JSON list of C-alpha atoms and ligand atoms in Angstrom, two decimals:
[
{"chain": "A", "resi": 8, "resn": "UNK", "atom": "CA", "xyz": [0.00, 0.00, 0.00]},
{"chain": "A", "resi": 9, "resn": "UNK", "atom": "CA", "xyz": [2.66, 2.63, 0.43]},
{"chain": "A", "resi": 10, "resn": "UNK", "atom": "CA", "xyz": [6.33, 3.00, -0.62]},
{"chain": "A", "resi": 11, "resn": "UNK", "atom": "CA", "xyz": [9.19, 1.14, 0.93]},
{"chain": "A", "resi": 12, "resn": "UNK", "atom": "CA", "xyz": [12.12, 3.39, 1.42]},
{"chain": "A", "resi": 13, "resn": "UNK", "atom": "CA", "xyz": [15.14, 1.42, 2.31]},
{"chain": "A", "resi": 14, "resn": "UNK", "atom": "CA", "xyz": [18.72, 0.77, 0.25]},
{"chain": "A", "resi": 15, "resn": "UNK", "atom": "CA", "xyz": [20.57, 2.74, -1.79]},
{"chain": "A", "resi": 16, "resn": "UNK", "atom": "CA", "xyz": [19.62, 6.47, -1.08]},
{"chain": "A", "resi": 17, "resn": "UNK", "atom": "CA", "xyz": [20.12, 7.82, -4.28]},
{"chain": "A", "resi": 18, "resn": "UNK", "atom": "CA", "xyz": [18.20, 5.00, -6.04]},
{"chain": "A", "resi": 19, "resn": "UNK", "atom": "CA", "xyz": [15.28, 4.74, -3.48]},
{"chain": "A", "resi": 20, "resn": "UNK", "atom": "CA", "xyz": [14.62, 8.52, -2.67]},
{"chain": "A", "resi": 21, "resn": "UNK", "atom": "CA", "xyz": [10.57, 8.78, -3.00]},
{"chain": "A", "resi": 22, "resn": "UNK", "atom": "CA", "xyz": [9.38, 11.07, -5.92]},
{"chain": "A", "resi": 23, "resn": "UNK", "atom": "CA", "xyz": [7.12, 14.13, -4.69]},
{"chain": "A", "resi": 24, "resn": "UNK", "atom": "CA", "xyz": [4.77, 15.83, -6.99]},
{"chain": "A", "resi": 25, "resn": "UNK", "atom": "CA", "xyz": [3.22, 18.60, -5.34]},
{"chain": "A", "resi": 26, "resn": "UNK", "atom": "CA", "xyz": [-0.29, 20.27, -6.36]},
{"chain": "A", "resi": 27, "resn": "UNK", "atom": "CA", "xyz": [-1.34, 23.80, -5.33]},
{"chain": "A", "resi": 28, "resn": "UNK", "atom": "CA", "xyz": [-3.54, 26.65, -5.66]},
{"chain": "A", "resi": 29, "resn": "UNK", "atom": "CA", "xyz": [-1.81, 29.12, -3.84]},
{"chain": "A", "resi": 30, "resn": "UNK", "atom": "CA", "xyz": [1.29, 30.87, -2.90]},
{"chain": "A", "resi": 31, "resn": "UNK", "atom": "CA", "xyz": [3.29, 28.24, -1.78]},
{"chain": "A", "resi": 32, "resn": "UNK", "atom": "CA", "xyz": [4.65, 28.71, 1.05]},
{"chain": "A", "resi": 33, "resn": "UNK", "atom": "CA", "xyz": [3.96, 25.11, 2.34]},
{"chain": "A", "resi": 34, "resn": "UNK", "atom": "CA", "xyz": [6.09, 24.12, -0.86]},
{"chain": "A", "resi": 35, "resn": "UNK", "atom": "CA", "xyz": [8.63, 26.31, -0.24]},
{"chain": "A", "resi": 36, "resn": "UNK", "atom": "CA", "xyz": [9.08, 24.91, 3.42]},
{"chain": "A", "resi": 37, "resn": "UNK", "atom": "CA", "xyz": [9.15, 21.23, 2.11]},
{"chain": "A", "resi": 38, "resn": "UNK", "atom": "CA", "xyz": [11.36, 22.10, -0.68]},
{"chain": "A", "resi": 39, "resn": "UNK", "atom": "CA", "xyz": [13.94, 23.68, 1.96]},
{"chain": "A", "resi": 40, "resn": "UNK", "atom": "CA", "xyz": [13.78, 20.11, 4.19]},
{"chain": "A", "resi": 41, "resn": "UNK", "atom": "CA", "xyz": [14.19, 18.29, 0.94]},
{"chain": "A", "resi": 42, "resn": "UNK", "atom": "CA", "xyz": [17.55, 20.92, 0.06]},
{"chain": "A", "resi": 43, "resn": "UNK", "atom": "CA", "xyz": [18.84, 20.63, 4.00]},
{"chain": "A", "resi": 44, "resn": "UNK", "atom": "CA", "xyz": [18.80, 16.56, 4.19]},
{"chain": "A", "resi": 45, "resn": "UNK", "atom": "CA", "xyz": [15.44, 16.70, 6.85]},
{"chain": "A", "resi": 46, "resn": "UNK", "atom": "CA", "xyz": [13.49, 15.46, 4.00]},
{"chain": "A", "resi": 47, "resn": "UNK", "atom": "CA", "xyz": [14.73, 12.07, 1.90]},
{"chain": "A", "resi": 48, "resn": "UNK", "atom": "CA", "xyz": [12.68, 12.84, -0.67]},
{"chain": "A", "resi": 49, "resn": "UNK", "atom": "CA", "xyz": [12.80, 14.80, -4.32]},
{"chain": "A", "resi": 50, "resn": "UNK", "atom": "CA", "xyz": [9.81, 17.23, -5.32]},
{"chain": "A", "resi": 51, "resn": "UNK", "atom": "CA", "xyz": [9.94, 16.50, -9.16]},
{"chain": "A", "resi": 52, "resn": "UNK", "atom": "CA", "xyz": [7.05, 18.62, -10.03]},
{"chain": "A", "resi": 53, "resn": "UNK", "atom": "CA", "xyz": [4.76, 21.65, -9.14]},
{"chain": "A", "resi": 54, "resn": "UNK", "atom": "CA", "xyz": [1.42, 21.28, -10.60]},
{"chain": "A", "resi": 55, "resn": "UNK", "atom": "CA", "xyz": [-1.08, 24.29, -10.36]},
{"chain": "A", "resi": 56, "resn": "UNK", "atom": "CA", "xyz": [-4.36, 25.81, -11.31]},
{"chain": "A", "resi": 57, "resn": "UNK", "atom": "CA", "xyz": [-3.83, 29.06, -11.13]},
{"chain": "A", "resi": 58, "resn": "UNK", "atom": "CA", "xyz": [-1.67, 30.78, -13.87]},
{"chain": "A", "resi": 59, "resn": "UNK", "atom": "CA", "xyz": [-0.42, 33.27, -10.95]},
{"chain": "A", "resi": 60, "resn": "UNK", "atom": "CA", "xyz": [0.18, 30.65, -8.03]},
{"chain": "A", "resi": 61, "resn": "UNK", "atom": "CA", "xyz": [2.90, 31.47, -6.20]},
{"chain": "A", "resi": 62, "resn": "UNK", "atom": "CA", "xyz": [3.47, 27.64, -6.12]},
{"chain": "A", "resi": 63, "resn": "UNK", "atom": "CA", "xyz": [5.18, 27.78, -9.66]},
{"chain": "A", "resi": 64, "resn": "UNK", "atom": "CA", "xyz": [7.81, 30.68, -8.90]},
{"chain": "A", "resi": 65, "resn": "UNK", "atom": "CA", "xyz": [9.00, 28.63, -5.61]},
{"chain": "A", "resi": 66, "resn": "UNK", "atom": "CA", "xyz": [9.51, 25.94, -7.63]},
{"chain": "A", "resi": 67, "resn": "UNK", "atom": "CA", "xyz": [11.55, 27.91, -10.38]},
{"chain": "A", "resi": 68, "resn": "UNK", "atom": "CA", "xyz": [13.07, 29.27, -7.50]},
{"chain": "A", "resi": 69, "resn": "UNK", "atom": "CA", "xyz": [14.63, 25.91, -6.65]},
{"chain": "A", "resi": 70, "resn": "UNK", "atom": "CA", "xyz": [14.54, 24.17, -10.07]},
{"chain": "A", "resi": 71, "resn": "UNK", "atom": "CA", "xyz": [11.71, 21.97, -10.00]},
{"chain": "A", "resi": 72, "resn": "UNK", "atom": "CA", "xyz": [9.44, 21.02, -13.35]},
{"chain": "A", "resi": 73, "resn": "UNK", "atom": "CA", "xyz": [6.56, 23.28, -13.19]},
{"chain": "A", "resi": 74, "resn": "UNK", "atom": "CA", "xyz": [3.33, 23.72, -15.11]},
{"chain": "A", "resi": 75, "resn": "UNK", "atom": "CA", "xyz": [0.53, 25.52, -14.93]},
{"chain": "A", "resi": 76, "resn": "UNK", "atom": "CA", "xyz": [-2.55, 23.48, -16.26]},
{"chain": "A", "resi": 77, "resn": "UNK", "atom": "CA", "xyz": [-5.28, 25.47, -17.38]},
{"chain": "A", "resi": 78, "resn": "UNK", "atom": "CA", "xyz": [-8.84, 23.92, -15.79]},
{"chain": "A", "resi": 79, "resn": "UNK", "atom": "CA", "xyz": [-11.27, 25.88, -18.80]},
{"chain": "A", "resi": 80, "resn": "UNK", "atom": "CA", "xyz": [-12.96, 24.12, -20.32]},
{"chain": "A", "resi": 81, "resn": "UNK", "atom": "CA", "xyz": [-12.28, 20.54, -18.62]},
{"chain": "A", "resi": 82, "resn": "UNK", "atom": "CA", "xyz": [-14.36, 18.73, -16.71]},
{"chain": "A", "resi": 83, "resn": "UNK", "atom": "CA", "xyz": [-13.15, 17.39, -13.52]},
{"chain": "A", "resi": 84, "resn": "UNK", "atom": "CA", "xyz": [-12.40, 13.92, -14.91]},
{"chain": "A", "resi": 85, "resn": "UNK", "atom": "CA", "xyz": [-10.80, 15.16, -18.16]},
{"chain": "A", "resi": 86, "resn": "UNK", "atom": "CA", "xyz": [-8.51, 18.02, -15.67]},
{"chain": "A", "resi": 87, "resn": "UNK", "atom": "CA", "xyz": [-7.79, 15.34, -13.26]},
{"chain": "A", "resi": 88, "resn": "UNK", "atom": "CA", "xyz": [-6.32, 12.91, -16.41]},
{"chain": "A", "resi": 89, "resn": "UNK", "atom": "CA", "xyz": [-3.87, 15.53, -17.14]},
{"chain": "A", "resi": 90, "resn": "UNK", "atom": "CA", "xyz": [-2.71, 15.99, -13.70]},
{"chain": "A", "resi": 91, "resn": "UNK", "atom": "CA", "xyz": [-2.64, 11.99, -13.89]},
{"chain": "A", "resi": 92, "resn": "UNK", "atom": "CA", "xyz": [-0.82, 11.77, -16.75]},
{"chain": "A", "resi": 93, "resn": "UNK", "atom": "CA", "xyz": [1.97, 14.99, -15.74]},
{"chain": "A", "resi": 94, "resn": "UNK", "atom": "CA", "xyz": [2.62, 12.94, -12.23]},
{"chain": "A", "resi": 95, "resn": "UNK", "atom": "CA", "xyz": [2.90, 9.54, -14.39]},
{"chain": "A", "resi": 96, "resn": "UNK", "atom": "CA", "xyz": [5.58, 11.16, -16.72]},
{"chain": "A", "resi": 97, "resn": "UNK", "atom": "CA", "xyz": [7.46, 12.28, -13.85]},
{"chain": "A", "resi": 98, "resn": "UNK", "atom": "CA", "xyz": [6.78, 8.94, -11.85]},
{"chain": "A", "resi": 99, "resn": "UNK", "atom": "CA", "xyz": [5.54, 10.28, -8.87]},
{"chain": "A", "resi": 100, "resn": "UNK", "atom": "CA", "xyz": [5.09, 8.50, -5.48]},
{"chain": "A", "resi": 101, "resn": "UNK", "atom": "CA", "xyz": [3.51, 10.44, -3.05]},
{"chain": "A", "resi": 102, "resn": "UNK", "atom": "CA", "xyz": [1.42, 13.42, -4.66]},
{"chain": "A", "resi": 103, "resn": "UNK", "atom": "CA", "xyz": [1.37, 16.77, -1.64]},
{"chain": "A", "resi": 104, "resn": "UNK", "atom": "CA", "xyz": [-1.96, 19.08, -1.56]},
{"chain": "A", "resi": 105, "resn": "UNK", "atom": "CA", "xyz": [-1.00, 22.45, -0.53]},
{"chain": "A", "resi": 106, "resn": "UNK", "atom": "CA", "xyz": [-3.25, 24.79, -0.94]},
{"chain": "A", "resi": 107, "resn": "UNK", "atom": "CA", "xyz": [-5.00, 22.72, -3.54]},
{"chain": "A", "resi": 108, "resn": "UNK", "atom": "CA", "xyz": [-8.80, 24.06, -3.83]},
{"chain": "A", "resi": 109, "resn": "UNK", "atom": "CA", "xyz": [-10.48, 21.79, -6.28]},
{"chain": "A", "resi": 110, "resn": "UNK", "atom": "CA", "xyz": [-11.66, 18.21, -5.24]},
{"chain": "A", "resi": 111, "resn": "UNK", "atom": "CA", "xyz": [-9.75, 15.44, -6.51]},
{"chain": "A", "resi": 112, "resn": "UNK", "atom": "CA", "xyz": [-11.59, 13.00, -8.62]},
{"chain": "A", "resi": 113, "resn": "UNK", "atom": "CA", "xyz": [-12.27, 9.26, -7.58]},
{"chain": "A", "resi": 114, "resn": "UNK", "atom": "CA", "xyz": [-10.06, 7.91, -10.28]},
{"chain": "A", "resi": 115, "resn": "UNK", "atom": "CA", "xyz": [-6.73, 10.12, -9.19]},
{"chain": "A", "resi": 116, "resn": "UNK", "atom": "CA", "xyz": [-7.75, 9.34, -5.66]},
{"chain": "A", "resi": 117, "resn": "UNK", "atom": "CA", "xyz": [-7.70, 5.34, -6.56]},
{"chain": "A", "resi": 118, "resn": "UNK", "atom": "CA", "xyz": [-4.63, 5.69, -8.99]},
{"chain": "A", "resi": 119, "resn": "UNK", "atom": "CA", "xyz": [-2.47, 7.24, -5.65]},
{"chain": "A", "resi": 120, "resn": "UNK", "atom": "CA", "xyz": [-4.90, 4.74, -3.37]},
{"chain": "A", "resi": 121, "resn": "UNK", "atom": "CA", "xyz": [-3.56, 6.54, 0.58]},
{"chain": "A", "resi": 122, "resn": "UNK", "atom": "CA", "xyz": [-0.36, 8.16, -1.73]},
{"chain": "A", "resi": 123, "resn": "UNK", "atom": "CA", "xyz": [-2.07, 11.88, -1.53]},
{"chain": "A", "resi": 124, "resn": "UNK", "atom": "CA", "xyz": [-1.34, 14.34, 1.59]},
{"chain": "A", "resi": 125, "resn": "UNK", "atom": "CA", "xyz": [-3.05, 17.54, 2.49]},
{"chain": "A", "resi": 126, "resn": "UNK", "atom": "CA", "xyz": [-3.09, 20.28, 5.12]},
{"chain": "A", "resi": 127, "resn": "UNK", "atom": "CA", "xyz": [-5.85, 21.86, 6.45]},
{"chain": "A", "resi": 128, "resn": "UNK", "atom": "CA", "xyz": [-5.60, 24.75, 8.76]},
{"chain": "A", "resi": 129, "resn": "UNK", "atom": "CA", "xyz": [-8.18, 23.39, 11.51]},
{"chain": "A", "resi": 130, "resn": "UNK", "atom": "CA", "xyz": [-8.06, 20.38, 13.54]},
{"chain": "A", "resi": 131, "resn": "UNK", "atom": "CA", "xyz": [-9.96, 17.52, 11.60]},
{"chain": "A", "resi": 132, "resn": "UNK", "atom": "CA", "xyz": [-13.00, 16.57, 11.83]},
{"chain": "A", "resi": 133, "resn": "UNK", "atom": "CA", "xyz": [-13.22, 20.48, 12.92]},
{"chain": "A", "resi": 134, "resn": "UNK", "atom": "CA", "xyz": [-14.08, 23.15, 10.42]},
{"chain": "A", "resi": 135, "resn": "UNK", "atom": "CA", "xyz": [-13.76, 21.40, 7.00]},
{"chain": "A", "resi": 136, "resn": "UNK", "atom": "CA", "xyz": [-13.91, 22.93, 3.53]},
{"chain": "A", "resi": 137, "resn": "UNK", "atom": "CA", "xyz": [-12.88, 27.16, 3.03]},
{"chain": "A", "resi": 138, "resn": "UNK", "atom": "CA", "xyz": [-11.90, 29.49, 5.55]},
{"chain": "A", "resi": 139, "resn": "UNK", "atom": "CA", "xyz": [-11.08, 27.31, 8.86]},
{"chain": "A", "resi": 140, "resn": "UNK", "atom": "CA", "xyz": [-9.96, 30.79, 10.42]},
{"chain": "A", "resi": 141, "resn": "UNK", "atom": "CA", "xyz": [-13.02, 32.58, 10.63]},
{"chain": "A", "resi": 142, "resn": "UNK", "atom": "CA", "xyz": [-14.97, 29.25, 11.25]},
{"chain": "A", "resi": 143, "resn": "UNK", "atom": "CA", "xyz": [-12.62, 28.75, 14.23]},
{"chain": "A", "resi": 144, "resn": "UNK", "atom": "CA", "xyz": [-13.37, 32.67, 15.38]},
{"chain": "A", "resi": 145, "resn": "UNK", "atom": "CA", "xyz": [-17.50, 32.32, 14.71]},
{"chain": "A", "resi": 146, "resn": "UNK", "atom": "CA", "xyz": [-17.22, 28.93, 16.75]},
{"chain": "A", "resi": 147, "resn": "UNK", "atom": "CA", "xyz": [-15.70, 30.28, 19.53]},
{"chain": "A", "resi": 148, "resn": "UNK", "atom": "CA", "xyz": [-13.12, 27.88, 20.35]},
{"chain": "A", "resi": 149, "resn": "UNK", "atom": "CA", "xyz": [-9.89, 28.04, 22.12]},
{"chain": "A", "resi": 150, "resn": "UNK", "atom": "CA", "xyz": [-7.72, 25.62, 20.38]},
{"chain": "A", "resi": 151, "resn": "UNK", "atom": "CA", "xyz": [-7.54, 25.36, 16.31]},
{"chain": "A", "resi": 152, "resn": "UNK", "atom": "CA", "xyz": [-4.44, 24.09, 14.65]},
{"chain": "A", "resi": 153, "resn": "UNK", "atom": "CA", "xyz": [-3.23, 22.39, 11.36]},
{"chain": "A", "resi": 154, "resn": "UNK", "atom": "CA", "xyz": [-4.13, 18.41, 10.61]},
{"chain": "A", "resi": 155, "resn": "UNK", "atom": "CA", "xyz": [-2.42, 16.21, 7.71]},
{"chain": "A", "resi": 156, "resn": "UNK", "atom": "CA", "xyz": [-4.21, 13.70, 6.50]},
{"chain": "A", "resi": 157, "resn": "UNK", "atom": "CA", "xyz": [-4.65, 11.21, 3.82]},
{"chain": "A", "resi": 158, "resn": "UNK", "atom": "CA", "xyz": [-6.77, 12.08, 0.75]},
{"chain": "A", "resi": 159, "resn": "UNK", "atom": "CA", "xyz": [-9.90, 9.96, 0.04]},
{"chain": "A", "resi": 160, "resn": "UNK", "atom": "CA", "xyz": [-13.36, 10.39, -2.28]},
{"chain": "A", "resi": 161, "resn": "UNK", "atom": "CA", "xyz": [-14.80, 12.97, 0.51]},
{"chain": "A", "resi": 162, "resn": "UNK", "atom": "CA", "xyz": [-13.47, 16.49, 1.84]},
{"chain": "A", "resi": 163, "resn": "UNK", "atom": "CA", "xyz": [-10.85, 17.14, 4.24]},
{"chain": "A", "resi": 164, "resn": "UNK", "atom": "CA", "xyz": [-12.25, 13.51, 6.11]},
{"chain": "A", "resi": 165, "resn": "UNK", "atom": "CA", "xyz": [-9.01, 10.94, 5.54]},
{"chain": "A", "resi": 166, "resn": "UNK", "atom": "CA", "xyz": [-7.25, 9.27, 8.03]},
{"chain": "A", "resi": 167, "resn": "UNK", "atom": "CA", "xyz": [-5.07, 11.71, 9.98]},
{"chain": "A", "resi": 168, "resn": "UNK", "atom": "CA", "xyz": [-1.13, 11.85, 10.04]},
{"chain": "A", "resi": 169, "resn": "UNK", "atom": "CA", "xyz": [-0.24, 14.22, 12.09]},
{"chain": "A", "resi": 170, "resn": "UNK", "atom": "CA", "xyz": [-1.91, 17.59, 13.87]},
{"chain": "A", "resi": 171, "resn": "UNK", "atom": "CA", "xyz": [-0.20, 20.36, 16.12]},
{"chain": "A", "resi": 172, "resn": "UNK", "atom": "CA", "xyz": [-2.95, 22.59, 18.05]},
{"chain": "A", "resi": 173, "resn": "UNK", "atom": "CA", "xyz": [-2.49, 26.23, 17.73]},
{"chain": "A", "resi": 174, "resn": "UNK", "atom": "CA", "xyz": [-4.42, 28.57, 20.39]},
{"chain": "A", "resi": 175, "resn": "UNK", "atom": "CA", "xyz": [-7.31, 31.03, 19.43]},
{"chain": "A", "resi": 176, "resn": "UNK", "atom": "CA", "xyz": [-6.21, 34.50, 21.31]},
{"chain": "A", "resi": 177, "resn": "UNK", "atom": "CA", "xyz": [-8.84, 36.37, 22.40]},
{"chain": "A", "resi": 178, "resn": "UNK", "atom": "CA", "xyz": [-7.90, 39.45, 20.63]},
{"chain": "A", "resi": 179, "resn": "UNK", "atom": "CA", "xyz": [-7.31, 37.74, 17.18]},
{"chain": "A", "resi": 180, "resn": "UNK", "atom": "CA", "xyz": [-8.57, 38.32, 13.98]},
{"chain": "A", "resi": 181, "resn": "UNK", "atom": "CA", "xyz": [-9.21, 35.98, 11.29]},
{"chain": "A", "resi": 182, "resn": "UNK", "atom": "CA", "xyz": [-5.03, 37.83, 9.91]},
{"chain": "A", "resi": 183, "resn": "UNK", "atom": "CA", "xyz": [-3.62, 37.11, 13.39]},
{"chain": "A", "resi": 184, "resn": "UNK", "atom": "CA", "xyz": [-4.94, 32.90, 13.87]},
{"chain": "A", "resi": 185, "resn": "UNK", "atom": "CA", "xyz": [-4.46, 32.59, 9.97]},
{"chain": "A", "resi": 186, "resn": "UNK", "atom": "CA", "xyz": [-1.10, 33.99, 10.57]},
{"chain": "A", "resi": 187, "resn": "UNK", "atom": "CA", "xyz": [-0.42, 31.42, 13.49]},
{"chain": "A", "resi": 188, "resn": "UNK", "atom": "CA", "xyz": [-1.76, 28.84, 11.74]},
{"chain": "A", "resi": 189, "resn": "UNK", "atom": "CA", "xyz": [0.22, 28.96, 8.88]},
{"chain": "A", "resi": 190, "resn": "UNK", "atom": "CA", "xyz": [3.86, 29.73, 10.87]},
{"chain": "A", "resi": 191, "resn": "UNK", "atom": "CA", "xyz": [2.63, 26.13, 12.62]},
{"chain": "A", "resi": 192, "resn": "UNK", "atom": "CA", "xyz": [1.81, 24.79, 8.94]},
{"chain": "A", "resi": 193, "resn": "UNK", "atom": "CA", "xyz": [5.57, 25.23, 7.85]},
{"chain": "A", "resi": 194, "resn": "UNK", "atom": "CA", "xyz": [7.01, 23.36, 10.20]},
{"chain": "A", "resi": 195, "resn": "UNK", "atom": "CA", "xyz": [3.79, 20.53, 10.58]},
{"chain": "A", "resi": 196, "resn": "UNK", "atom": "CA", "xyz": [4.07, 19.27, 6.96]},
{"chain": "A", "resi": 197, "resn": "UNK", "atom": "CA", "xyz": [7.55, 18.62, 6.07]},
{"chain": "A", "resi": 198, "resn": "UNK", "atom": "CA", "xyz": [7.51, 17.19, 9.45]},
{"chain": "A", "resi": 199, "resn": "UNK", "atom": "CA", "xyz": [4.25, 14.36, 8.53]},
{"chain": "A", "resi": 200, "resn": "UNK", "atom": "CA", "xyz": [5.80, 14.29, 5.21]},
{"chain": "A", "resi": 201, "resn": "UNK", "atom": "CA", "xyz": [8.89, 12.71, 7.00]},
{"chain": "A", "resi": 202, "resn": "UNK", "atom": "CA", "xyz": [7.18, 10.29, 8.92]},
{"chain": "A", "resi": 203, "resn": "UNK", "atom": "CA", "xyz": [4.80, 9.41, 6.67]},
{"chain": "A", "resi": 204, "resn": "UNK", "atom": "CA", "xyz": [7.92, 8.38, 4.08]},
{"chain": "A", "resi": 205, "resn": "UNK", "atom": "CA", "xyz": [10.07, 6.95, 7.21]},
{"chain": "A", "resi": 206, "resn": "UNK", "atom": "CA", "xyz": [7.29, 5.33, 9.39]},
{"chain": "A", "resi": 207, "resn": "UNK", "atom": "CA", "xyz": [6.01, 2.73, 7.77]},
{"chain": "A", "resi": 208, "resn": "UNK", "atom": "CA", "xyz": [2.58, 3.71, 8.30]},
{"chain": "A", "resi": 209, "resn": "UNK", "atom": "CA", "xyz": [-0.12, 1.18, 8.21]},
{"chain": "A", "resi": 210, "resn": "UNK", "atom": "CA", "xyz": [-3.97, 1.52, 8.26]},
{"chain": "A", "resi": 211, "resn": "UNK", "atom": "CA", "xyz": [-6.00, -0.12, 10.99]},
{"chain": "A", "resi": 212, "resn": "UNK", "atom": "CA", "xyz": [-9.66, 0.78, 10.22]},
{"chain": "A", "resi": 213, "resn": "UNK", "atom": "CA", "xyz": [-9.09, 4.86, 9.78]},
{"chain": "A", "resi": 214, "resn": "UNK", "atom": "CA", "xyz": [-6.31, 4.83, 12.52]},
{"chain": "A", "resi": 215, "resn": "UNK", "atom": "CA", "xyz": [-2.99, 5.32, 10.54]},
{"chain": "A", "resi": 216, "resn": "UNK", "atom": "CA", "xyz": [-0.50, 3.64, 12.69]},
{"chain": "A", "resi": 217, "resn": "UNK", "atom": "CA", "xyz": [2.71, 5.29, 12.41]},
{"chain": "A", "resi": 218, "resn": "UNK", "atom": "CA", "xyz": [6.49, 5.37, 13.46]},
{"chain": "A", "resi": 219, "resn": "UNK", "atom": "CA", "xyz": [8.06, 8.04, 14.48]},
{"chain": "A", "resi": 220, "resn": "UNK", "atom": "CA", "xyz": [11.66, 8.15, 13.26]},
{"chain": "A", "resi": 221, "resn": "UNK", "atom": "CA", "xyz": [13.29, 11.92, 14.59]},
{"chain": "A", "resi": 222, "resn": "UNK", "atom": "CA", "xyz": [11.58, 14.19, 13.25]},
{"chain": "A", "resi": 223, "resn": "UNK", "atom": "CA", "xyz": [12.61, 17.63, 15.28]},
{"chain": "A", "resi": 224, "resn": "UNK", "atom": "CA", "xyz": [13.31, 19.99, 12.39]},
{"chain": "B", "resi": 1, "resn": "GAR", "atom": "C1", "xyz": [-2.61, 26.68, 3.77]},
{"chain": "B", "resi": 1, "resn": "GAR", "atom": "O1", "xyz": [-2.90, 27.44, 4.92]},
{"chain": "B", "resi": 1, "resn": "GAR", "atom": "C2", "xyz": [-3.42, 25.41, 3.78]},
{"chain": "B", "resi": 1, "resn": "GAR", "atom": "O2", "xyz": [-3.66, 24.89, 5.06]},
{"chain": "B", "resi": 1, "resn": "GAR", "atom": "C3", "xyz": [-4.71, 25.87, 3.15]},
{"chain": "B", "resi": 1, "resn": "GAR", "atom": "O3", "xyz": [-4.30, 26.74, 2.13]},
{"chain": "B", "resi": 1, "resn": "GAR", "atom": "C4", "xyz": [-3.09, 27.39, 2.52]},
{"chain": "B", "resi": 1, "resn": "GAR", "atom": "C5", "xyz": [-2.11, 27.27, 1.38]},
{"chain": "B", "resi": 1, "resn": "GAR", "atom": "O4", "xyz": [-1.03, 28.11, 1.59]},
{"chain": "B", "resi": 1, "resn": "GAR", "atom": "N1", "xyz": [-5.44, 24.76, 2.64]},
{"chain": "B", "resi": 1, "resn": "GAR", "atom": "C6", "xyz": [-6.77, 24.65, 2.73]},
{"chain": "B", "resi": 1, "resn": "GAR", "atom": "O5", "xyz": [-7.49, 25.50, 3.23]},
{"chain": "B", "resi": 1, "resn": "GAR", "atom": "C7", "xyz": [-7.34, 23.36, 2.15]},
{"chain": "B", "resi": 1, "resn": "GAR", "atom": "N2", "xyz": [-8.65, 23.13, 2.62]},
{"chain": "B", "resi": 1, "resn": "GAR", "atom": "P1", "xyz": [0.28, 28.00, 0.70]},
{"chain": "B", "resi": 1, "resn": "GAR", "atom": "O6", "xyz": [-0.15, 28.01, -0.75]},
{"chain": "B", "resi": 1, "resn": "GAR", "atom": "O7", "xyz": [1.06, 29.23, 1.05]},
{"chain": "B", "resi": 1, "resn": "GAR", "atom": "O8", "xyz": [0.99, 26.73, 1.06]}
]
């Protein structure tokens, strides 16, 4: 079910291809693990749908294969066989959501079958879908944070990796926790990347089982 990472480094180093919407700031954190040794891993291509995503000037930034891939005029399916076919070429094993607003189709999701990570900026099953920030102020909780999970067929609901609570201030605004948030995001996701790759995590019903090799960054 997932990748086996032992052997020769160079030969076995998992392939990343990541997938945003936005500015990339998750993808610039990962790629900086991947460039300091944290991360045993390659990105090998940025994938966006937004001709103006920051996503695709981090990755030119660091010299990772990137492509904007227009969504007019393609149905879901028919957008989702092109991303299919772009991570195929570049022989992806473990595809990284960041920022990534669209919903993935049922055939990507069973062609990378628990191979797909995403971060959400709320702690799961809390405050799904857009703007977790100002669903965490309206709610009125004290705690919010940042969850990685699995991708399956329904939104932000996959088995969880990893989450790191961040607390709601009472003078925030939905700038201030998003700002929080996000400085907790940076350091959460190349972190469950990590021991997702190193920990040979299994599946027990929805419980992902994990080890956890050192992964203080
Ligand atoms: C991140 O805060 C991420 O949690 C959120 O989008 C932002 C992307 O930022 N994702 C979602 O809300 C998904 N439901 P980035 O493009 O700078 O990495």
């Amino acid at each position: 079910m997932f990748m086996s990472c032992g052997g020769s480094e160079e030969r076995v180093l998992p392939k990343i291809g990541v997938i945003s919407s936005g500015r990339g700031e998750n993808l610039r954190h990962i790629l900086k693990a991947v460039q300091s040794g944290y991360l045993k891993a390659r990105v090998v291509i940025v994938l966006a749908n937004q001709p103006d995503a920051g996503a695709l000037q981090i990755a030119r930034e660091y010299g990772v294969a990137s492509e904007f891939i227009d969504p007019a005029g393609s149905s879901r399916q028919e957008y989702d066989q092109i991303l299919l076919e772009r991570l195929g070429i570049a022989n992806v094993d473990l595809v990284v959501l960041t920022g990534y607003m669209r919903l993935l189709s049922p055939a990507f999701i069973s062609r990378y079958k628990n191979r797909i990570l995403n971060i959400h900026p709320a702690l799961l099953p809390s405050f799904k879908g857009v703007d977790a920030f100002s669903q965490a102020l309206q709610y009125g909780v004290c705690w919010t944070g940042t969850t990685i999970h699995i991708v399956d067929e329904d939104m932000d609901s996959g088995p969880i990796v990893y989450q790191v609570p961040v607390p709601v201030r009472p003078d925030d605004t939905r700038e201030t926790l998003k700002a929080r948030i996000q400085r907790t995001e940076y350091r959460a996701y190349p972190r469950a990347i990590k021991m997702f790759l190193e920990g040979r995590p299994r599946l027990e019903g929805r419980r992902l089982l994990i080890d956890r090799p050192d992964t203080v960054l």
